[in-house]
């Protein structure tokens, strides 16, 4: 589920924003994944994301929960 956050004139956000949001690039680096892989997870809506300004952000807990679910990225296939 993706949400877009628009700040209001009073400084409050229009939708509730989780406290610990991380940019996709930083989240991928923190967990040792390629940025493209994490972006693919977000695009296929396997993990929840938020659009904050020009940035697409995720919670590391959501990424960890997805990994803990038993899915690991495929390693390079050699011919």
Short mmCIF file of C-alpha atoms in Angstrom, two decimals:
data_model
loop_
_atom_site.label_atom_id
_atom_site.label_comp_id
_atom_site.label_asym_id
_atom_site.label_seq_id
_atom_site.Cartn_x
_atom_site.Cartn_y
_atom_site.Cartn_z
CA UNK A 1 0.00 0.00 0.00
CA UNK A 2 1.49 3.31 -1.04
CA UNK A 3 0.52 6.67 0.32
CA UNK A 4 1.39 10.18 -0.73
CA UNK A 5 1.97 12.68 2.05
CA UNK A 6 1.10 16.32 1.43
CA UNK A 7 2.10 18.79 4.15
CA UNK A 8 -0.57 21.30 5.08
CA UNK A 9 -0.07 25.02 5.61
CA UNK A 10 -0.06 24.52 9.39
CA UNK A 11 2.84 22.06 9.12
CA UNK A 12 0.73 19.03 9.98
CA UNK A 13 0.72 16.22 7.47
CA UNK A 14 -2.51 15.29 5.75
CA UNK A 15 -2.04 11.59 6.56
CA UNK A 16 -0.40 9.84 9.51
CA UNK A 17 3.31 9.29 8.86
CA UNK A 18 5.26 6.56 10.68
CA UNK A 19 8.14 7.88 12.73
CA UNK A 20 11.01 5.84 11.34
CA UNK A 21 10.96 6.26 7.58
CA UNK A 22 14.06 5.59 5.53
CA UNK A 23 14.88 6.40 1.93
CA UNK A 24 14.97 3.33 -0.28
CA UNK A 25 18.65 3.75 -1.11
CA UNK A 26 19.62 3.91 2.58
CA UNK A 27 17.38 0.95 3.46
CA UNK A 28 18.92 -1.18 0.72
CA UNK A 29 22.43 -0.31 1.86
CA UNK A 30 21.56 -1.01 5.50
CA UNK A 31 20.33 -4.53 4.67
CA UNK A 32 22.89 -5.35 1.98
CA UNK A 33 20.48 -5.40 -0.96
CA UNK A 34 20.70 -3.68 -4.29
CA UNK A 35 18.60 -0.53 -4.49
CA UNK A 36 16.82 -1.88 -7.59
CA UNK A 37 15.63 -4.96 -5.65
CA UNK A 38 14.05 -2.87 -2.89
CA UNK A 39 12.45 -0.57 -5.45
CA UNK A 40 10.98 -3.63 -7.16
CA UNK A 41 9.48 -4.76 -3.83
CA UNK A 42 7.90 -1.33 -3.40
CA UNK A 43 6.63 -1.21 -6.98
CA UNK A 44 5.03 -4.65 -6.70
CA UNK A 45 3.51 -3.53 -3.38
CA UNK A 46 5.12 -6.29 -1.37
CA UNK A 47 6.21 -3.74 1.22
CA UNK A 48 4.43 -0.57 2.23
CA UNK A 49 5.84 2.78 1.17
CA UNK A 50 5.13 6.48 1.56
CA UNK A 51 5.77 9.34 -0.83
CA UNK A 52 7.17 12.26 1.19
CA UNK A 53 7.88 15.22 -1.06
CA UNK A 54 10.02 13.87 -3.89
CA UNK A 55 11.22 10.85 -1.90
CA UNK A 56 9.73 7.36 -1.74
CA UNK A 57 10.33 6.08 1.80
CA UNK A 58 9.86 2.78 3.63
CA UNK A 59 10.14 1.48 7.16
CA UNK A 60 13.08 -0.84 7.85
CA UNK A 61 10.73 -2.93 10.00
CA UNK A 62 8.57 -3.65 6.93
CA UNK A 63 11.63 -4.75 4.94
CA UNK A 64 12.81 -6.91 7.86
CA UNK A 65 9.37 -8.51 8.17
CA UNK A 66 9.39 -9.35 4.47
CA UNK A 67 12.82 -10.94 4.78
CA UNK A 68 11.81 -12.83 7.94
CA UNK A 69 8.87 -14.24 5.99
CA UNK A 70 11.33 -16.59 4.34
CA UNK A 71 12.01 -14.82 1.07
CA UNK A 72 15.60 -14.15 0.06
CA UNK A 73 16.76 -12.55 -3.18
CA UNK A 74 18.07 -14.97 -5.79
CA UNK A 75 21.80 -15.14 -6.26
CA UNK A 76 23.37 -14.77 -9.67
CA UNK A 77 22.77 -17.76 -11.89
CA UNK A 78 25.82 -19.02 -13.71
CA UNK A 79 25.55 -20.81 -17.01
#
